[in-house]
Short mmCIF file of C-alpha atoms in Angstrom, two decimals:
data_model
loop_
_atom_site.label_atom_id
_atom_site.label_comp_id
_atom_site.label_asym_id
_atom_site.label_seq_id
_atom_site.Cartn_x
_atom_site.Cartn_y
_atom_site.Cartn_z
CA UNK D 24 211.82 127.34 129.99
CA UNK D 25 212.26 130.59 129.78
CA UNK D 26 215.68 130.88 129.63
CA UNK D 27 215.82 128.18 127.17
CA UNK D 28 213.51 130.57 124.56
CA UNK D 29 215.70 133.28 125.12
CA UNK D 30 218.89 131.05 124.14
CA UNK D 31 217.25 130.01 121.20
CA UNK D 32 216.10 133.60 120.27
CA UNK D 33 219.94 134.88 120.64
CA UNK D 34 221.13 131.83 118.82
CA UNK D 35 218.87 132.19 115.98
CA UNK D 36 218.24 135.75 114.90
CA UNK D 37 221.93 137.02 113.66
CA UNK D 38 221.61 134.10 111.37
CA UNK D 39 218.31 135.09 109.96
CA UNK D 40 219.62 138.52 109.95
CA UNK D 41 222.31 137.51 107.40
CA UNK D 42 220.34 134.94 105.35
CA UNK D 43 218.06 138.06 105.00
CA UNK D 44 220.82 140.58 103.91
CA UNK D 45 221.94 137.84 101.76
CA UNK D 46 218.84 137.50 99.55
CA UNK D 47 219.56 140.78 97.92
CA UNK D 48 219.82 139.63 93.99
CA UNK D 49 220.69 141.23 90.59
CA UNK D 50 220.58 140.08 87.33
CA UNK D 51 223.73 139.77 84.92
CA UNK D 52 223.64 141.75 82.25
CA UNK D 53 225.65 141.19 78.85
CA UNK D 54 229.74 141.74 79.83
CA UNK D 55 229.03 141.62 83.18
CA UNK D 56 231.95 139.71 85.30
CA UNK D 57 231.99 139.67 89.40
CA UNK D 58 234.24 142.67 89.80
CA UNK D 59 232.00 144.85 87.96
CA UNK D 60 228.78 143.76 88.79
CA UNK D 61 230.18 144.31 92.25
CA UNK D 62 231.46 147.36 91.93
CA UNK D 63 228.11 148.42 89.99
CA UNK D 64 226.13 147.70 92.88
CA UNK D 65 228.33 149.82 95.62
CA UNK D 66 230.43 146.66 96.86
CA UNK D 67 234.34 146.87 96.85
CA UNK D 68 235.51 144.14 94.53
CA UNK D 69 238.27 143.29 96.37
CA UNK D 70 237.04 142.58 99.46
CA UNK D 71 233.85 141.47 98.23
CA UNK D 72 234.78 138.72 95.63
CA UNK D 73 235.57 135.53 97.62
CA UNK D 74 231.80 136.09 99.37
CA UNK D 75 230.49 136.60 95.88
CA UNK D 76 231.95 133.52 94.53
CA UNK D 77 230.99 130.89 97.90
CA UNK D 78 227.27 132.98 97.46
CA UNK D 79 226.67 132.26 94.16
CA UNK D 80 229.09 129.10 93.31
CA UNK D 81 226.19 127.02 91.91
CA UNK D 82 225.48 129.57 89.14
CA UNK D 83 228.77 130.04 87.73
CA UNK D 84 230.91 128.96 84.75
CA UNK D 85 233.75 126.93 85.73
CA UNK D 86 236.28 129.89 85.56
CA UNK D 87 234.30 132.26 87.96
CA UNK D 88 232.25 134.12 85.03
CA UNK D 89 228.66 135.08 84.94
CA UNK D 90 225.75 133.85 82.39
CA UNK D 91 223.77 136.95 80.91
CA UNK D 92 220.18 136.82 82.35
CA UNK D 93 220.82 134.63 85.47
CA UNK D 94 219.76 136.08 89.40
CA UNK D 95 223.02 136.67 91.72
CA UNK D 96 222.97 137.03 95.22
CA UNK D 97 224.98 139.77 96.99
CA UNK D 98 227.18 139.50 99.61
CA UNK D 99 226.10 141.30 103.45
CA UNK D 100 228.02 144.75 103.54
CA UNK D 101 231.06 145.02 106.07
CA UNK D 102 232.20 148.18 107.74
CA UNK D 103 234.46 150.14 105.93
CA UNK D 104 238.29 149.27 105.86
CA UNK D 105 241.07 151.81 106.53
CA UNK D 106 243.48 152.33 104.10
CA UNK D 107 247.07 150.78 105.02
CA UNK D 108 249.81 152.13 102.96
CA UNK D 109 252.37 149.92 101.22
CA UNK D 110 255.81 150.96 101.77
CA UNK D 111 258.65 151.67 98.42
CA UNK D 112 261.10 148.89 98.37
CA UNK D 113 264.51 150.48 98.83
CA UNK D 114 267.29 150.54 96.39
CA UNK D 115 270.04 147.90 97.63
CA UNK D 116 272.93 149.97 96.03
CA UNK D 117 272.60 153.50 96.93
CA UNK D 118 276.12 154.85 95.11
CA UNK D 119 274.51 153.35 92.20
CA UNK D 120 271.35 154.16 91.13
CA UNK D 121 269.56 151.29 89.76
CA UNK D 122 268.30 151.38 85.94
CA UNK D 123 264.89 149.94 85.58
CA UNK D 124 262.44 149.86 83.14
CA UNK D 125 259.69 149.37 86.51
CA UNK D 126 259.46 152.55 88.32
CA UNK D 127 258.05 150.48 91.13
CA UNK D 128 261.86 150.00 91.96
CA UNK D 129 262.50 153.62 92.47
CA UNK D 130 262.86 154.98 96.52
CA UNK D 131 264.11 158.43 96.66
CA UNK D 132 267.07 157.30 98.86
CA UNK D 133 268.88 158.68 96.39
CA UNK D 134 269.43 162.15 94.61
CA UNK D 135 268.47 159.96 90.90
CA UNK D 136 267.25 157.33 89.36
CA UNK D 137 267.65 156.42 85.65
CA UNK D 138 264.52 155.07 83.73
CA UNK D 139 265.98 154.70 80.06
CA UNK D 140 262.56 154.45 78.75
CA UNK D 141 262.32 158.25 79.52
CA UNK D 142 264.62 158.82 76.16
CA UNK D 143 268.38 159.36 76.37
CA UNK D 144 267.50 163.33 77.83
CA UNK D 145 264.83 162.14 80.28
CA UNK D 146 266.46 159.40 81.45
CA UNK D 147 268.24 161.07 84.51
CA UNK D 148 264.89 161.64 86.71
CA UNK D 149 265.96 163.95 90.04
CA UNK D 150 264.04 162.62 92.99
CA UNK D 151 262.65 165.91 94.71
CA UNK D 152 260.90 164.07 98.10
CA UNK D 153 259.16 161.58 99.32
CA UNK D 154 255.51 163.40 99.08
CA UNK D 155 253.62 160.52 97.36
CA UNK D 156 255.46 158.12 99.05
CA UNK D 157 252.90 154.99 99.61
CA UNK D 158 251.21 155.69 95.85
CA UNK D 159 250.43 153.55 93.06
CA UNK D 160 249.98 155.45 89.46
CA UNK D 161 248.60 153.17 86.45
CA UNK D 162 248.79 155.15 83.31
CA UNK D 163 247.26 154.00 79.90
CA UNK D 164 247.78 156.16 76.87
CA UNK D 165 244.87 155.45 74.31
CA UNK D 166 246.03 152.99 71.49
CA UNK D 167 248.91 151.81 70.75
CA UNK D 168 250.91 149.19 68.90
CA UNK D 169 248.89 148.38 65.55
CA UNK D 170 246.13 150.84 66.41
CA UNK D 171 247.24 154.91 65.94
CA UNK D 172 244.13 156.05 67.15
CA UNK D 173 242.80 159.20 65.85
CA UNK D 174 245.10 160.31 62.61
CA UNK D 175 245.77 163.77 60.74
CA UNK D 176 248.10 165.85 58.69
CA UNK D 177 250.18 168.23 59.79
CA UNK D 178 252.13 170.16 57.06
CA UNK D 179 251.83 166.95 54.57
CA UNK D 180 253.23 164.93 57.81
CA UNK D 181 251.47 162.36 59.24
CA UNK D 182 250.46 162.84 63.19
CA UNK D 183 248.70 160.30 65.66
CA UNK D 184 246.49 160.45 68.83
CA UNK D 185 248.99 157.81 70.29
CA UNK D 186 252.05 159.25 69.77
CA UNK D 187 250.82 162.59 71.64
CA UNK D 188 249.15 160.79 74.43
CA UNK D 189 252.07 158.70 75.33
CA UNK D 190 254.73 161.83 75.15
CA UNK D 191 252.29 163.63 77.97
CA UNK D 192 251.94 159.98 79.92
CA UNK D 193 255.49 159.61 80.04
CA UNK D 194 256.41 163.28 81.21
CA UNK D 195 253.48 162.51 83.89
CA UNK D 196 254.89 160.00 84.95
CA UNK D 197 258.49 161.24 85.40
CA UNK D 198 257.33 163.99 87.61
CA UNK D 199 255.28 161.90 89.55
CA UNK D 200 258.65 158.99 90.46
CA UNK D 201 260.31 162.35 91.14
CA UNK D 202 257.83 162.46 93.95
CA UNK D 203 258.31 159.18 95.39
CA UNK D 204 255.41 157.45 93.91
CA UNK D 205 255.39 154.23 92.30
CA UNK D 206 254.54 154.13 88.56
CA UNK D 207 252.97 151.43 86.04
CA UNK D 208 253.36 152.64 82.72
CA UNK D 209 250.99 149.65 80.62
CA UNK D 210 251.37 151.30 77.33
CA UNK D 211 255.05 151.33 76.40
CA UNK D 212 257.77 152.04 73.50
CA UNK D 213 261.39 151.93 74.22
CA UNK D 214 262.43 153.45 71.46
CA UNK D 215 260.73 156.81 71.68
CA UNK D 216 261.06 158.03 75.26
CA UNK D 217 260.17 161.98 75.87
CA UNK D 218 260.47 163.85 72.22
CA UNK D 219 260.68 167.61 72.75
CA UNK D 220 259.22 167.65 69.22
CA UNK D 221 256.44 168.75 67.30
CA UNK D 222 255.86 165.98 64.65
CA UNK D 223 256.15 162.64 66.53
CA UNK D 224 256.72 160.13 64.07
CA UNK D 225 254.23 157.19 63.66
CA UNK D 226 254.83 154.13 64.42
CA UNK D 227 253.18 150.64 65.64
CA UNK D 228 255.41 149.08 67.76
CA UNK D 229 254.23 149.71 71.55
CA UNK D 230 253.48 146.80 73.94
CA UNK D 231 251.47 146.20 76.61
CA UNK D 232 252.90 145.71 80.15
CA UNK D 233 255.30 144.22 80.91
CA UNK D 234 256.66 143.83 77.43
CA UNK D 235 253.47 141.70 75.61
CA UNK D 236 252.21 142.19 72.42
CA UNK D 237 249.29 144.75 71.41
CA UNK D 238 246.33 143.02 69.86
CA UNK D 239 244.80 143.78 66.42
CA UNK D 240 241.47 143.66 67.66
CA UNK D 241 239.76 145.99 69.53
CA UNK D 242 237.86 144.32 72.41
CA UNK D 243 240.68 142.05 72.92
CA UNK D 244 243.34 144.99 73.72
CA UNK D 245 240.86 146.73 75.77
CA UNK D 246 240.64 143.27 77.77
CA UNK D 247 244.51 142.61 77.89
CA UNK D 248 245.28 146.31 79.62
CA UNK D 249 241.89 145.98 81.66
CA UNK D 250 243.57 142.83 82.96
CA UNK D 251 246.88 143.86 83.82
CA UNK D 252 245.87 146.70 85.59
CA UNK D 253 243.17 144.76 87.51
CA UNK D 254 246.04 141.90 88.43
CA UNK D 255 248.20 144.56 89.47
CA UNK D 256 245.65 146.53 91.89
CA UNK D 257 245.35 142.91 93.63
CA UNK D 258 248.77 142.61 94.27
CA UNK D 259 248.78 146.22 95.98
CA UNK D 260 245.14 145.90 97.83
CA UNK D 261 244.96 148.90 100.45
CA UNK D 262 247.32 151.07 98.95
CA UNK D 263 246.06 153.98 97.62
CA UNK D 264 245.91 153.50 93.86
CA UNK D 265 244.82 155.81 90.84
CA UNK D 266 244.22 154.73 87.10
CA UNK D 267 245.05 157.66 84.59
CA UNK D 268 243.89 157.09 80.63
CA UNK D 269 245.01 159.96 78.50
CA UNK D 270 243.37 160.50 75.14
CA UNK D 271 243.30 162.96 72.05
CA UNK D 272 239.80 163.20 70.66
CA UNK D 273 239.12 163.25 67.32
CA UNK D 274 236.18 165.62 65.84
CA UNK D 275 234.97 167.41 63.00
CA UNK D 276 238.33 170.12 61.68
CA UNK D 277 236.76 173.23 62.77
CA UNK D 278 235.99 172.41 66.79
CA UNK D 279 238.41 172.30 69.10
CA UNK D 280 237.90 171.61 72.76
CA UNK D 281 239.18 172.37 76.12
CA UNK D 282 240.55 169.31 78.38
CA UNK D 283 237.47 167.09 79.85
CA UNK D 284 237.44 164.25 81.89
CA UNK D 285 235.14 161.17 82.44
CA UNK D 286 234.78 158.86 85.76
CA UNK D 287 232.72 155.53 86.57
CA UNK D 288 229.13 157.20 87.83
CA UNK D 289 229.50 154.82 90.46
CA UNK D 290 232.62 155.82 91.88
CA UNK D 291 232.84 158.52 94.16
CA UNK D 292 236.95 158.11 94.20
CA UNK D 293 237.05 158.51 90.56
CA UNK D 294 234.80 161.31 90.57
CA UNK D 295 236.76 163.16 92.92
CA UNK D 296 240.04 162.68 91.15
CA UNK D 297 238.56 164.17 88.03
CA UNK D 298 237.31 166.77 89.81
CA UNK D 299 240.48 167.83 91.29
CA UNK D 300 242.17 167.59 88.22
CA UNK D 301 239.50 169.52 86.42
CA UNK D 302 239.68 172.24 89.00
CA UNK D 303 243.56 172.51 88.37
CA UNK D 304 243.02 172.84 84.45
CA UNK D 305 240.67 175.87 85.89
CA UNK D 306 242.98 177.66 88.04
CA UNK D 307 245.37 177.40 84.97
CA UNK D 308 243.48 178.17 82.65
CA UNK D 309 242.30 181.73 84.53
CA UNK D 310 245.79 182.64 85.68
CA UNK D 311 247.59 181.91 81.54
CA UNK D 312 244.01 182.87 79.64
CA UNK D 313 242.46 185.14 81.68
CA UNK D 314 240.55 186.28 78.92
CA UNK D 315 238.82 183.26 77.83
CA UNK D 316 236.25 180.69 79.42
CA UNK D 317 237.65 177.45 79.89
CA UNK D 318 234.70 175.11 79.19
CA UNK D 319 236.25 171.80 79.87
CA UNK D 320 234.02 169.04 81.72
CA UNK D 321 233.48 166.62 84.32
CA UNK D 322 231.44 163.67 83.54
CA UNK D 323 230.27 160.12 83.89
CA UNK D 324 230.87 157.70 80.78
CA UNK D 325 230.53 154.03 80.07
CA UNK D 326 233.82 153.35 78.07
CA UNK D 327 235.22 149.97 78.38
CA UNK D 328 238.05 151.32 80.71
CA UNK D 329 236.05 153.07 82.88
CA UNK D 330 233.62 150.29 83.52
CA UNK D 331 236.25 147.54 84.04
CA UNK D 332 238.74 148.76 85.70
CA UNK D 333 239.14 148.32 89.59
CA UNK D 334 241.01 151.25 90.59
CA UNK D 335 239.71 154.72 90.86
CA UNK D 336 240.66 156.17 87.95
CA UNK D 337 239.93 159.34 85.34
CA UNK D 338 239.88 159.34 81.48
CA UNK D 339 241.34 162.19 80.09
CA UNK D 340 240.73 163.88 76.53
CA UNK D 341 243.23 166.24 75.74
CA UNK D 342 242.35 167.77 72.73
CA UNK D 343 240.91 167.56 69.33
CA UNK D 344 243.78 166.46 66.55
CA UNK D 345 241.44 167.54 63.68
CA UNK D 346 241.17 170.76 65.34
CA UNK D 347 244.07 173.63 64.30
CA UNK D 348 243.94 175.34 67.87
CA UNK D 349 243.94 172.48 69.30
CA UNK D 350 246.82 171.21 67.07
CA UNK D 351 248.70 173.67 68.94
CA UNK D 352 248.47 172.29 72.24
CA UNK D 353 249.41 168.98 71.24
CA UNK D 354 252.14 169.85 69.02
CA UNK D 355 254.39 172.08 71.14
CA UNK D 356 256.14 170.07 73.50
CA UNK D 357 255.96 173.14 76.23
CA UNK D 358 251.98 172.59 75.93
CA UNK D 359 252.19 168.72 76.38
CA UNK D 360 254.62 169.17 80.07
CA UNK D 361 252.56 171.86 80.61
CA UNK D 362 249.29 169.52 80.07
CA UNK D 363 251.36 166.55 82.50
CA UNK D 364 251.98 169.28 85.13
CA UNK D 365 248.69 170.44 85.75
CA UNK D 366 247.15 166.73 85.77
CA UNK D 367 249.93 166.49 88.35
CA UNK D 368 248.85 169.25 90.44
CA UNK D 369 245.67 167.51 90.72
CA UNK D 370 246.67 164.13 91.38
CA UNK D 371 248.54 165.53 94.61
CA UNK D 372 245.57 167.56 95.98
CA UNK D 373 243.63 164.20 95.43
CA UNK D 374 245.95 162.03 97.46
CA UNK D 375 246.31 165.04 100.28
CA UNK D 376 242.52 164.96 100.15
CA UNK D 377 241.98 161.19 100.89
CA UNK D 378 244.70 161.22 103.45
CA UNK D 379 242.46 163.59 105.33
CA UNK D 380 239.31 161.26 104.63
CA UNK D 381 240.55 158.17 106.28
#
């Protein structure tokens, strides 16, 4: 008899253990989906979202969404997974380097690689070594297509936050393919490449990766790059992966601003990488203008991006356009590969730092 009780005990408790750990239950709030309601309660989206779904199928919609005001259940917690990096595909040909408009293609097995989106002097990208070899770079540069963004004048010209933002996203992310790492660029223009100018003409005709049309309304592009960066994370689950948004504020004409940086409050990844890139902007900033305080920030927002996206990621102001000094840094294209460098720098001391964590 006793042996029998002691069976059932066994047999029994794990179960109750679970159903227990299972009961845990949060209430949707208005734009609430499963990754971020995950994600919002400490759970890792990806690994989390098929026991979300069996938990919870009875209160869904019929494609997977939540209804505002109705009680969720959330999954048990697992033990942390390792990381598992995903090796570059190699270039078949290697005489011939291949021209892509997907840096995802690029392996430096080869001294070069041409990426004709770059612009006709970019183009030719050296590959230095294989240091970030096993990354995965998504980098959104605010606006885009029939949205400018923030606007001014410049000498009676006309200048835009989006044109400025995507010149310093594309010289990022040269320098970091010349490092081995693999690149999504989701905000895109063929025609204008890397412009060693100051005026950067305006124009509307960017597209959203790989080559769809931008939306007129607001919420609805927000979704579409939210989505393809989300679909694209999936696809690479376990690599490491890093979201960078660059943006140029836009403020009252007489106050300009240093370089500041938001994060998800929730994510201790994200907050990291902004840290690391806030700390290079630092050491820069003492060693080119010692004489000055550089007051930029670190901080947790709410923005659409921040909230929605899956990967670790840092949103990136880089300047006020209203503001004359801070016309300057925009304007000369020395500043803006100056500006990619140094979020460089600390994008590499964040991927040497998580190496070390796992």
């Amino acid at each position: 008899m006793k042996i029998l009780l002691l069976l059932f005990l066994y047999l029994t408790i794990p179960s109750i253990t679970i159903a227990q750990a299972s009961q845990i239950k949060v209430i949707a709030s208005a734009g609430d989906g499963v990754y971020s309601i995950l994600r919002n309660n400490g759970f890792e989206p990806t690994k989390y979202y098929k026991a979300f779904i069996e938990l919870n199928k009875d209160s869904l919609t019929l494609d997977n969404g939540l209804v505002k005001g109705r009680t969720y259940r959330l999954p048990t917690i697992q033990k942390k997974d390792s990381i598992v990096t995903i090796e570059t595909p190699p270039i078949v040909d290697k005489t011939k380097p291949k021209i892509s408009d997907n840096p995802l293609d690029s392996k430096p097995t080869v001294k070069h690689i041409n990426y004709p989106l770059f612009g006709k002097d970019y183009a030719h990208v050296p590959l230095e070594n294989n240091m970030l070899n096993g990354t995965i770079y998504y980098l959104i540069s605010g606006h885009g297509g029939p949205d400018p963004g923030a606007i001014e004048t410049y000498n009676g010209k006309l200048i835009s936050e989006d044109e400025y933002a995507y010149d310093v996203t594309l010289r990022l992310a040269r320098r970091l393919i010349s490092y081995g790492a693999k690149v999504y660029i989701i905000i895109k223009d063929k025609n204008d490449g890397i412009r060693d100018k100051k005026i950067l003409e305006v124009d509307y005709d960017e597209v959203n990766f790989p080559n769809k049309p931008i939306s007129k309304n607001q919420k609805l592009r927000l979704r579409q790059r939210t989505k393809t960066v989300n679909s694209l994370y999936l696809k690479h689950k376990g690599a490491y992966q890093r979201l960078i948004v660059t943006h140029v504020d836009s403020r009252s004409k007489g106050k300009n601003i240093d370089v500041f940086f938001y994060h998800h409050y929730n994510s201790k990844s994200g907050k990291r990488l902004a840290k690391n890139i806030h700390q290079s902007f630092k050491e820069k900033y003492a060693k080119y203008q010692p004489n000055r305080t550089y007051s930029g920030s670190v901080k947790s927002r709410g923005l659409y991006l921040v909230k929605k996206t899956l990967p670790a990621m840092v949103y990136i102001e880089l300047g006020n356009i209203k503001s004359k000094k801070d016309q300057k840094r925009i304007l000369n294209y020395h500043n803006r590969k100056a500006l990619a460098k140094w979020i460089f720098n600390g994008l590499v001391v964040d991927f040497n730092e998580s190496k070390k964590l796992y």
